[in-house]
Amino acid sequence: MLPTTPSELAKLMHDLGISKDDFLKAASSGPLAFQQLLSSASSMSHDVLQNQEDNEEISAGLSDMIKQLEEAKARFKAEKDLPPVPFVAQPRMQLLVPFEAKRQRTLAQEEGSYVMTKQTVIGVEAHVSRTPLEKLDRTRMFSVHLIVEDPNGDVCLMELYNYPGTIGASSGLVEALFPVGSILAVREPTMKSAAYGGGPLLRVDCPSNVTWLEPDDEKLRSIRWRTGDRVPHTPGLPRTEEEWKKQGNGHFRKGWYIPAAVSYGRGLARFPASSVLRLNRAMAYLQLRFFGAALMDCETALENKELLGSLKPKALFRAAQALYGMGRWDQAERRFTEMELEHPTEVNACKKWVEKCRYRMKESTEGKYDWVTMYQNVQMGGVLDVADYTGPVRVTKLSSCGGGRGIIASRDIQSGELLMVSKAFVSCPSDDYANPEIFTTINLITNRMDMGYRAVMATKVAERIAGCPDAINSLNQLYAGPGGTPPLSNFEPVQPSKIDLPRLLNFQENLDVERTEAILSFNGFSIHPFGPGGSQSENANASMDSCGLFLLPSLFNHSCSPSAFWYCLGDVMVIRACGDIPVGNEVLISYGAGGASHASRGKNSCLARLLGSCSCSLCARDRQAEDAICNQREEISSKISTCTTASAVRVIITQLEKTFQGYPQADQYDMFTAYMKLSVIYKANGDHIKAIQSVFKCLEFGGLKVLDTSVRGSLPSSNGQTSRTIELAIVERSRIGPSLGQMVDICVGVHNAFGELGDVVRAARWLRGAVWRKS
């Protein structure tokens, strides 16, 4: 298990004999340096631990890391309490020269194999301006890249956080987002002291506080720039419709869809009758999944009486695609069908889309999915195109829960039944970022340090709100913690609608970043690789896995002994019942990883810090067993990983059984680990029969019973026919949900074991069984 808090990281480094300087040097040098550091640490750790003087030196070197959370809190509190003071500008060259040197270093690093290490702080009080720009007096206007100046020529550094399109962006993309010479109006800006010294800086946490202005904007009529109306040595703006199109197309070809949409939009402001620019912007909006804006552009183009005949099929096709993306599959099907009749040359393309519309309607109404194809697409790195589905469940008011809501069964539910399929509101897939990056987050909401892509979730939300302003109403219905405004007892996600976005990145809704970070802290899910070789991590926050925010799934409350389990195929969450659920009963899922120990659930987990103690049946049983029994169990189970013989594991199994007296089999979480270790040892010794039998026991403690446990001879048959796949029965309430990927690994492992034995038929049955089936 990897460390998730500064103290845990400090202890691990202390035990391995890794100094802070060595850690930071390896972090900045790349994965190979990390691997070399860790491989040498194990051999060094024994000598280091023997030397008390070295131990004290390491502890002193790590003390500032442990204190980072408290220091961050103190720094932000001190800044909040400071009285207003006049801004003192720094000399221009004092900022520009080192800034340009840093820019050149960044460009060089992008050409190499450096791993970018980035850290951020969330949970800080962030100012969101709700005052319209027209009602504010001008204090300073800025010509922006990252070094900004006001009309008087005074310069300072601006830090712009959570801005759409900036995560994982290359220097070229950043410069396309912020062309030198652009003019920004920042509503009610905040001056901050730099965290690590240096002059004051302008910090903007809420991207909706920023408004882009054109040089001829009315608000700039009385402004005169002391350094000139144009930044020296910068290209001028495009002058013709064709030049704006060329600039936008250049960005589009590079996959820079936000700058492309901005270029087309700025051109449209000057040439509003241009259907070419409008349809090109619609295409960029489709790539960004801003479907309501794409539909508006297409329908506006179709209303143009002077629309060229060659452009009409593009407008019709893209409008139908936008309707499809908005989930209006019946309307999209009609559009594609009409287009088939009007434009015979597009028949083949339209037929494919008509078929897709029908698939989505069947998925959303009947819950009928092609699971095998979905699984294969995810394994190949594809993005799933499926519909949301809500089965026999509904939202209800539950005063006993922090958010005041929960999910209950709307009818009797059978074990294994599909309850919900949900696409992520936003997701941060780790493979979206071409350059290797390490993200760490100091989260002042959960009082922990996280590693992973949670650091960029707020930016993803900002990007979604920038292009789909009505989505903020769905977001704000989620629980934002005990300090946030309580959500309503019901939940009504807002359906996407047609919307005009004349200038992308000028937000139409105010985004409260502080509330957004709280919502993400209390509702975000880690998305782990699924399938063979990609079992979900035992620690949901310990790796650089993907993460996502799911709307309706966020309303399921937690239990360590849940009645439903969830897993993700890419950015699609699937929730199934893992036991029979009577009508009216609450449906519960586990927020943590399957098989988590009592200590990790009760004391060290993020869940405990967010929601307090858990009142589920498993935690109640652990509390009833008293701390002495639980601590004994922890001590026994900690020895499993070091066992090298089957007899040693069997001794541990016997000891664990005594600590689990009175527990349902599926709640004896450490027994699963013990039998898995036993299977590994038998396999290493070449005893495939005993390895397979140990796996059968392992599956039972995961909540699944293998109905055919034969490992030799002919297969049992029913009515003269042999089943082509394994048959599994759910035992009590299965806890396999968060570890479903590991179950797939187990099935594949049994397949390989039977293959080693030359039993092709049984091997084939277990390989087919790797695909999860409703029992």
mmCIF file with all atom_site columns, C-alpha atoms in Angstrom, residues 294-459:
data_model
loop_
_atom_site.group_PDB
_atom_site.id
_atom_site.type_symbol
_atom_site.label_atom_id
_atom_site.label_alt_id
_atom_site.label_comp_id
_atom_site.label_asym_id
_atom_site.label_entity_id
_atom_site.label_seq_id
_atom_site.pdbx_PDB_ins_code
_atom_site.Cartn_x
_atom_site.Cartn_y
_atom_site.Cartn_z
_atom_site.occupancy
_atom_site.B_iso_or_equiv
_atom_site.pdbx_formal_charge
_atom_site.auth_seq_id
_atom_site.auth_comp_id
_atom_site.auth_asym_id
_atom_site.auth_atom_id
_atom_site.pdbx_PDB_model_num
ATOM 1   C CA . ALA A 1 294 ? -22.532 23.290  -31.919 1.00 0.00 ? 294 ALA A CA 1
ATOM 2   C CA . LEU A 1 295 ? -26.266 22.866  -32.535 1.00 0.00 ? 295 LEU A CA 1
ATOM 3   C CA . MET A 1 296 ? -26.837 26.622  -32.264 1.00 0.00 ? 296 MET A CA 1
ATOM 4   C CA . ASP A 1 297 ? -24.115 27.350  -34.836 1.00 0.00 ? 297 ASP A CA 1
ATOM 5   C CA . CYS A 1 298 ? -25.435 24.740  -37.270 1.00 0.00 ? 298 CYS A CA 1
ATOM 6   C CA . GLU A 1 299 ? -29.052 25.879  -37.043 1.00 0.00 ? 299 GLU A CA 1
ATOM 7   C CA . THR A 1 300 ? -28.008 29.535  -37.383 1.00 0.00 ? 300 THR A CA 1
ATOM 8   C CA . ALA A 1 301 ? -26.123 28.619  -40.548 1.00 0.00 ? 301 ALA A CA 1
ATOM 9   C CA . LEU A 1 302 ? -29.148 26.719  -41.902 1.00 0.00 ? 302 LEU A CA 1
ATOM 10  C CA . GLU A 1 303 ? -31.322 29.817  -41.323 1.00 0.00 ? 303 GLU A CA 1
ATOM 11  C CA . ASN A 1 304 ? -29.003 31.832  -43.587 1.00 0.00 ? 304 ASN A CA 1
ATOM 12  C CA . LYS A 1 305 ? -30.839 32.203  -46.904 1.00 0.00 ? 305 LYS A CA 1
ATOM 13  C CA . GLU A 1 306 ? -27.515 32.721  -48.666 1.00 0.00 ? 306 GLU A CA 1
ATOM 14  C CA . LEU A 1 307 ? -26.048 29.443  -47.397 1.00 0.00 ? 307 LEU A CA 1
ATOM 15  C CA . LEU A 1 308 ? -24.148 27.764  -50.208 1.00 0.00 ? 308 LEU A CA 1
ATOM 16  C CA . GLY A 1 309 ? -25.516 24.429  -51.385 1.00 0.00 ? 309 GLY A CA 1
ATOM 17  C CA . SER A 1 310 ? -22.152 22.769  -50.715 1.00 0.00 ? 310 SER A CA 1
ATOM 18  C CA . LEU A 1 311 ? -22.319 23.824  -47.057 1.00 0.00 ? 311 LEU A CA 1
ATOM 19  C CA . LYS A 1 312 ? -25.860 22.646  -46.333 1.00 0.00 ? 312 LYS A CA 1
ATOM 20  C CA . PRO A 1 313 ? -25.000 18.913  -45.973 1.00 0.00 ? 313 PRO A CA 1
ATOM 21  C CA . LYS A 1 314 ? -22.253 19.849  -43.503 1.00 0.00 ? 314 LYS A CA 1
ATOM 22  C CA . ALA A 1 315 ? -24.666 21.963  -41.479 1.00 0.00 ? 315 ALA A CA 1
ATOM 23  C CA . LEU A 1 316 ? -27.334 19.231  -41.440 1.00 0.00 ? 316 LEU A CA 1
ATOM 24  C CA . PHE A 1 317 ? -24.887 16.454  -40.570 1.00 0.00 ? 317 PHE A CA 1
ATOM 25  C CA . ARG A 1 318 ? -23.187 18.390  -37.775 1.00 0.00 ? 318 ARG A CA 1
ATOM 26  C CA . ALA A 1 319 ? -26.556 19.470  -36.353 1.00 0.00 ? 319 ALA A CA 1
ATOM 27  C CA . ALA A 1 320 ? -27.612 15.809  -36.204 1.00 0.00 ? 320 ALA A CA 1
ATOM 28  C CA . GLN A 1 321 ? -24.308 14.908  -34.530 1.00 0.00 ? 321 GLN A CA 1
ATOM 29  C CA . ALA A 1 322 ? -24.891 17.644  -31.950 1.00 0.00 ? 322 ALA A CA 1
ATOM 30  C CA . LEU A 1 323 ? -28.374 16.295  -31.172 1.00 0.00 ? 323 LEU A CA 1
ATOM 31  C CA . TYR A 1 324 ? -26.851 12.842  -30.783 1.00 0.00 ? 324 TYR A CA 1
ATOM 32  C CA . GLY A 1 325 ? -24.266 14.182  -28.342 1.00 0.00 ? 325 GLY A CA 1
ATOM 33  C CA . MET A 1 326 ? -27.001 15.910  -26.334 1.00 0.00 ? 326 MET A CA 1
ATOM 34  C CA . GLY A 1 327 ? -28.762 12.572  -25.868 1.00 0.00 ? 327 GLY A CA 1
ATOM 35  C CA . ARG A 1 328 ? -31.687 13.481  -28.136 1.00 0.00 ? 328 ARG A CA 1
ATOM 36  C CA . TRP A 1 329 ? -31.350 10.287  -30.117 1.00 0.00 ? 329 TRP A CA 1
ATOM 37  C CA . ASP A 1 330 ? -34.880 10.272  -31.543 1.00 0.00 ? 330 ASP A CA 1
ATOM 38  C CA . GLN A 1 331 ? -34.405 13.767  -32.991 1.00 0.00 ? 331 GLN A CA 1
ATOM 39  C CA . ALA A 1 332 ? -30.942 12.875  -34.251 1.00 0.00 ? 332 ALA A CA 1
ATOM 40  C CA . GLU A 1 333 ? -32.297 9.747   -35.954 1.00 0.00 ? 333 GLU A CA 1
ATOM 41  C CA . ARG A 1 334 ? -34.927 11.828  -37.759 1.00 0.00 ? 334 ARG A CA 1
ATOM 42  C CA . ARG A 1 335 ? -32.279 14.303  -38.925 1.00 0.00 ? 335 ARG A CA 1
ATOM 43  C CA . PHE A 1 336 ? -30.002 11.570  -40.246 1.00 0.00 ? 336 PHE A CA 1
ATOM 44  C CA . THR A 1 337 ? -32.944 9.826   -41.954 1.00 0.00 ? 337 THR A CA 1
ATOM 45  C CA . GLU A 1 338 ? -34.055 13.078  -43.621 1.00 0.00 ? 338 GLU A CA 1
ATOM 46  C CA . MET A 1 339 ? -30.502 13.701  -44.775 1.00 0.00 ? 339 MET A CA 1
ATOM 47  C CA . GLU A 1 340 ? -30.367 10.273  -46.409 1.00 0.00 ? 340 GLU A CA 1
ATOM 48  C CA . LEU A 1 341 ? -33.321 11.303  -48.580 1.00 0.00 ? 341 LEU A CA 1
ATOM 49  C CA . GLU A 1 342 ? -32.069 14.815  -49.380 1.00 0.00 ? 342 GLU A CA 1
ATOM 50  C CA . HIS A 1 343 ? -28.414 13.905  -49.993 1.00 0.00 ? 343 HIS A CA 1
ATOM 51  C CA . PRO A 1 344 ? -28.009 10.367  -51.411 1.00 0.00 ? 344 PRO A CA 1
ATOM 52  C CA . THR A 1 345 ? -24.207 10.685  -51.398 1.00 0.00 ? 345 THR A CA 1
ATOM 53  C CA . GLU A 1 346 ? -24.297 10.679  -47.587 1.00 0.00 ? 346 GLU A CA 1
ATOM 54  C CA . VAL A 1 347 ? -26.419 7.510   -47.266 1.00 0.00 ? 347 VAL A CA 1
ATOM 55  C CA . ASN A 1 348 ? -23.673 5.234   -45.900 1.00 0.00 ? 348 ASN A CA 1
ATOM 56  C CA . ALA A 1 349 ? -22.516 7.712   -43.254 1.00 0.00 ? 349 ALA A CA 1
ATOM 57  C CA . CYS A 1 350 ? -26.097 8.446   -42.186 1.00 0.00 ? 350 CYS A CA 1
ATOM 58  C CA . LYS A 1 351 ? -27.050 4.764   -41.904 1.00 0.00 ? 351 LYS A CA 1
ATOM 59  C CA . LYS A 1 352 ? -24.219 4.189   -39.401 1.00 0.00 ? 352 LYS A CA 1
ATOM 60  C CA . TRP A 1 353 ? -25.432 7.080   -37.281 1.00 0.00 ? 353 TRP A CA 1
ATOM 61  C CA . VAL A 1 354 ? -29.057 5.936   -37.456 1.00 0.00 ? 354 VAL A CA 1
ATOM 62  C CA . GLU A 1 355 ? -27.945 2.533   -36.159 1.00 0.00 ? 355 GLU A CA 1
ATOM 63  C CA . LYS A 1 356 ? -26.013 4.206   -33.326 1.00 0.00 ? 356 LYS A CA 1
ATOM 64  C CA . CYS A 1 357 ? -29.089 6.270   -32.356 1.00 0.00 ? 357 CYS A CA 1
ATOM 65  C CA . ARG A 1 358 ? -31.160 3.106   -32.059 1.00 0.00 ? 358 ARG A CA 1
ATOM 66  C CA . TYR A 1 359 ? -28.498 1.384   -29.947 1.00 0.00 ? 359 TYR A CA 1
ATOM 67  C CA . ARG A 1 360 ? -28.393 4.368   -27.554 1.00 0.00 ? 360 ARG A CA 1
ATOM 68  C CA . MET A 1 361 ? -32.195 4.461   -27.197 1.00 0.00 ? 361 MET A CA 1
ATOM 69  C CA . LYS A 1 362 ? -32.249 0.737   -26.382 1.00 0.00 ? 362 LYS A CA 1
ATOM 70  C CA . GLU A 1 363 ? -29.456 1.165   -23.837 1.00 0.00 ? 363 GLU A CA 1
ATOM 71  C CA . SER A 1 364 ? -31.138 4.098   -22.100 1.00 0.00 ? 364 SER A CA 1
ATOM 72  C CA . THR A 1 365 ? -34.586 2.484   -21.861 1.00 0.00 ? 365 THR A CA 1
ATOM 73  C CA . GLU A 1 366 ? -33.821 -1.242  -21.454 1.00 0.00 ? 366 GLU A CA 1
ATOM 74  C CA . GLY A 1 367 ? -30.286 -1.338  -20.070 1.00 0.00 ? 367 GLY A CA 1
ATOM 75  C CA . LYS A 1 368 ? -29.181 -3.586  -22.938 1.00 0.00 ? 368 LYS A CA 1
ATOM 76  C CA . TYR A 1 369 ? -25.445 -3.143  -23.568 1.00 0.00 ? 369 TYR A CA 1
ATOM 77  C CA . ASP A 1 370 ? -22.854 -4.986  -25.606 1.00 0.00 ? 370 ASP A CA 1
ATOM 78  C CA . TRP A 1 371 ? -20.534 -5.597  -22.655 1.00 0.00 ? 371 TRP A CA 1
ATOM 79  C CA . VAL A 1 372 ? -17.937 -7.592  -24.576 1.00 0.00 ? 372 VAL A CA 1
ATOM 80  C CA . THR A 1 373 ? -17.488 -4.888  -27.207 1.00 0.00 ? 373 THR A CA 1
ATOM 81  C CA . MET A 1 374 ? -17.361 -2.194  -24.505 1.00 0.00 ? 374 MET A CA 1
ATOM 82  C CA . TYR A 1 375 ? -14.673 -4.120  -22.647 1.00 0.00 ? 375 TYR A CA 1
ATOM 83  C CA . GLN A 1 376 ? -12.634 -4.678  -25.810 1.00 0.00 ? 376 GLN A CA 1
ATOM 84  C CA . ASN A 1 377 ? -12.852 -0.997  -26.766 1.00 0.00 ? 377 ASN A CA 1
ATOM 85  C CA . VAL A 1 378 ? -11.567 0.076   -23.365 1.00 0.00 ? 378 VAL A CA 1
ATOM 86  C CA . GLN A 1 379 ? -8.702  -2.416  -23.506 1.00 0.00 ? 379 GLN A CA 1
ATOM 87  C CA . MET A 1 380 ? -7.677  -0.914  -26.853 1.00 0.00 ? 380 MET A CA 1
ATOM 88  C CA . GLY A 1 381 ? -7.743  2.606   -25.404 1.00 0.00 ? 381 GLY A CA 1
ATOM 89  C CA . GLY A 1 382 ? -11.008 3.678   -27.016 1.00 0.00 ? 382 GLY A CA 1
ATOM 90  C CA . VAL A 1 383 ? -13.589 6.092   -25.609 1.00 0.00 ? 383 VAL A CA 1
ATOM 91  C CA . LEU A 1 384 ? -16.951 4.472   -24.982 1.00 0.00 ? 384 LEU A CA 1
ATOM 92  C CA . ASP A 1 385 ? -19.991 5.848   -26.768 1.00 0.00 ? 385 ASP A CA 1
ATOM 93  C CA . VAL A 1 386 ? -22.920 4.589   -24.690 1.00 0.00 ? 386 VAL A CA 1
ATOM 94  C CA . ALA A 1 387 ? -26.101 5.972   -23.128 1.00 0.00 ? 387 ALA A CA 1
ATOM 95  C CA . ASP A 1 388 ? -26.810 6.500   -19.456 1.00 0.00 ? 388 ASP A CA 1
ATOM 96  C CA . TYR A 1 389 ? -29.257 4.094   -17.852 1.00 0.00 ? 389 TYR A CA 1
ATOM 97  C CA . THR A 1 390 ? -31.099 4.206   -14.541 1.00 0.00 ? 390 THR A CA 1
ATOM 98  C CA . GLY A 1 391 ? -32.684 0.946   -13.431 1.00 0.00 ? 391 GLY A CA 1
ATOM 99  C CA . PRO A 1 392 ? -35.026 0.077   -10.543 1.00 0.00 ? 392 PRO A CA 1
ATOM 100 C CA . VAL A 1 393 ? -33.700 2.747   -8.161  1.00 0.00 ? 393 VAL A CA 1
ATOM 101 C CA . ARG A 1 394 ? -34.662 6.303   -7.229  1.00 0.00 ? 394 ARG A CA 1
ATOM 102 C CA . VAL A 1 395 ? -33.387 9.225   -5.163  1.00 0.00 ? 395 VAL A CA 1
ATOM 103 C CA . THR A 1 396 ? -35.039 9.837   -1.803  1.00 0.00 ? 396 THR A CA 1
ATOM 104 C CA . LYS A 1 397 ? -34.602 12.079  1.234   1.00 0.00 ? 397 LYS A CA 1
ATOM 105 C CA . LEU A 1 398 ? -32.549 10.490  4.050   1.00 0.00 ? 398 LEU A CA 1
ATOM 106 C CA . SER A 1 399 ? -31.920 12.786  6.977   1.00 0.00 ? 399 SER A CA 1
ATOM 107 C CA . SER A 1 400 ? -29.350 10.422  8.524   1.00 0.00 ? 400 SER A CA 1
ATOM 108 C CA . CYS A 1 401 ? -26.841 11.064  5.715   1.00 0.00 ? 401 CYS A CA 1
ATOM 109 C CA . GLY A 1 402 ? -24.511 14.035  5.303   1.00 0.00 ? 402 GLY A CA 1
ATOM 110 C CA . GLY A 1 403 ? -26.013 15.068  1.974   1.00 0.00 ? 403 GLY A CA 1
ATOM 111 C CA . GLY A 1 404 ? -29.559 14.361  3.168   1.00 0.00 ? 404 GLY A CA 1
ATOM 112 C CA . ARG A 1 405 ? -30.238 11.993  0.269   1.00 0.00 ? 405 ARG A CA 1
ATOM 113 C CA . GLY A 1 406 ? -29.716 8.440   -0.843  1.00 0.00 ? 406 GLY A CA 1
ATOM 114 C CA . ILE A 1 407 ? -30.699 5.818   -3.420  1.00 0.00 ? 407 ILE A CA 1
ATOM 115 C CA . ILE A 1 408 ? -33.375 3.223   -2.665  1.00 0.00 ? 408 ILE A CA 1
ATOM 116 C CA . ALA A 1 409 ? -34.822 0.280   -4.585  1.00 0.00 ? 409 ALA A CA 1
ATOM 117 C CA . SER A 1 410 ? -38.019 1.185   -6.445  1.00 0.00 ? 410 SER A CA 1
ATOM 118 C CA . ARG A 1 411 ? -38.946 -2.537  -6.646  1.00 0.00 ? 411 ARG A CA 1
ATOM 119 C CA . ASP A 1 412 ? -37.518 -5.837  -5.491  1.00 0.00 ? 412 ASP A CA 1
ATOM 120 C CA . ILE A 1 413 ? -34.045 -6.211  -7.017  1.00 0.00 ? 413 ILE A CA 1
ATOM 121 C CA . GLN A 1 414 ? -32.315 -9.490  -7.743  1.00 0.00 ? 414 GLN A CA 1
ATOM 122 C CA . SER A 1 415 ? -28.656 -10.166 -7.119  1.00 0.00 ? 415 SER A CA 1
ATOM 123 C CA . GLY A 1 416 ? -26.503 -9.189  -10.099 1.00 0.00 ? 416 GLY A CA 1
ATOM 124 C CA . GLU A 1 417 ? -29.151 -6.905  -11.614 1.00 0.00 ? 417 GLU A CA 1
ATOM 125 C CA . LEU A 1 418 ? -27.971 -3.803  -13.463 1.00 0.00 ? 418 LEU A CA 1
ATOM 126 C CA . LEU A 1 419 ? -28.846 -0.688  -11.470 1.00 0.00 ? 419 LEU A CA 1
ATOM 127 C CA . MET A 1 420 ? -27.115 2.137   -13.272 1.00 0.00 ? 420 MET A CA 1
ATOM 128 C CA . VAL A 1 421 ? -24.766 3.072   -16.109 1.00 0.00 ? 421 VAL A CA 1
ATOM 129 C CA . SER A 1 422 ? -23.409 6.611   -15.982 1.00 0.00 ? 422 SER A CA 1
ATOM 130 C CA . LYS A 1 423 ? -21.011 8.602   -18.132 1.00 0.00 ? 423 LYS A CA 1
ATOM 131 C CA . ALA A 1 424 ? -18.680 10.880  -16.189 1.00 0.00 ? 424 ALA A CA 1
ATOM 132 C CA . PHE A 1 425 ? -19.646 14.542  -15.819 1.00 0.00 ? 425 PHE A CA 1
ATOM 133 C CA . VAL A 1 426 ? -15.917 15.174  -16.195 1.00 0.00 ? 426 VAL A CA 1
ATOM 134 C CA . SER A 1 427 ? -13.028 12.722  -16.239 1.00 0.00 ? 427 SER A CA 1
ATOM 135 C CA . CYS A 1 428 ? -9.250  12.988  -16.257 1.00 0.00 ? 428 CYS A CA 1
ATOM 136 C CA . PRO A 1 429 ? -7.833  9.947   -18.058 1.00 0.00 ? 429 PRO A CA 1
ATOM 137 C CA . SER A 1 430 ? -4.131  9.558   -17.299 1.00 0.00 ? 430 SER A CA 1
ATOM 138 C CA . ASP A 1 431 ? -3.388  8.678   -20.929 1.00 0.00 ? 431 ASP A CA 1
ATOM 139 C CA . ASP A 1 432 ? -4.730  12.070  -22.071 1.00 0.00 ? 432 ASP A CA 1
ATOM 140 C CA . TYR A 1 433 ? -1.407  13.640  -21.179 1.00 0.00 ? 433 TYR A CA 1
ATOM 141 C CA . ALA A 1 434 ? 1.381   12.984  -23.655 1.00 0.00 ? 434 ALA A CA 1
ATOM 142 C CA . ASN A 1 435 ? 4.110   14.430  -21.414 1.00 0.00 ? 435 ASN A CA 1
ATOM 143 C CA . PRO A 1 436 ? 4.783   12.404  -18.242 1.00 0.00 ? 436 PRO A CA 1
ATOM 144 C CA . GLU A 1 437 ? 3.633   14.415  -15.251 1.00 0.00 ? 437 GLU A CA 1
ATOM 145 C CA . ILE A 1 438 ? 3.438   13.810  -11.517 1.00 0.00 ? 438 ILE A CA 1
ATOM 146 C CA . PHE A 1 439 ? 0.616   15.676  -9.774  1.00 0.00 ? 439 PHE A CA 1
ATOM 147 C CA . THR A 1 440 ? 0.475   16.139  -6.005  1.00 0.00 ? 440 THR A CA 1
ATOM 148 C CA . THR A 1 441 ? -2.314  18.002  -4.260  1.00 0.00 ? 441 THR A CA 1
ATOM 149 C CA . ILE A 1 442 ? -2.269  19.539  -0.802  1.00 0.00 ? 442 ILE A CA 1
ATOM 150 C CA . ASN A 1 443 ? -5.973  19.271  -0.019  1.00 0.00 ? 443 ASN A CA 1
ATOM 151 C CA . LEU A 1 444 ? -6.969  21.542  2.868   1.00 0.00 ? 444 LEU A CA 1
ATOM 152 C CA . ILE A 1 445 ? -10.529 20.154  2.716   1.00 0.00 ? 445 ILE A CA 1
ATOM 153 C CA . THR A 1 446 ? -9.561  16.544  3.475   1.00 0.00 ? 446 THR A CA 1
ATOM 154 C CA . ASN A 1 447 ? -6.310  17.478  5.259   1.00 0.00 ? 447 ASN A CA 1
ATOM 155 C CA . ARG A 1 448 ? -4.257  15.071  3.153   1.00 0.00 ? 448 ARG A CA 1
ATOM 156 C CA . MET A 1 449 ? -1.778  15.020  0.323   1.00 0.00 ? 449 MET A CA 1
ATOM 157 C CA . ASP A 1 450 ? -3.019  13.204  -2.774  1.00 0.00 ? 450 ASP A CA 1
ATOM 158 C CA . MET A 1 451 ? -1.118  11.960  -5.796  1.00 0.00 ? 451 MET A CA 1
ATOM 159 C CA . GLY A 1 452 ? -2.936  11.682  -9.087  1.00 0.00 ? 452 GLY A CA 1
ATOM 160 C CA . TYR A 1 453 ? -5.113  13.535  -11.511 1.00 0.00 ? 453 TYR A CA 1
ATOM 161 C CA . ARG A 1 454 ? -7.541  14.838  -8.880  1.00 0.00 ? 454 ARG A CA 1
ATOM 162 C CA . ALA A 1 455 ? -5.373  17.980  -9.022  1.00 0.00 ? 455 ALA A CA 1
ATOM 163 C CA . VAL A 1 456 ? -6.734  18.831  -12.476 1.00 0.00 ? 456 VAL A CA 1
ATOM 164 C CA . MET A 1 457 ? -10.398 17.969  -11.904 1.00 0.00 ? 457 MET A CA 1
ATOM 165 C CA . ALA A 1 458 ? -11.430 21.565  -11.130 1.00 0.00 ? 458 ALA A CA 1
ATOM 166 C CA . THR A 1 459 ? -9.896  22.677  -14.416 1.00 0.00 ? 459 THR A CA 1
#
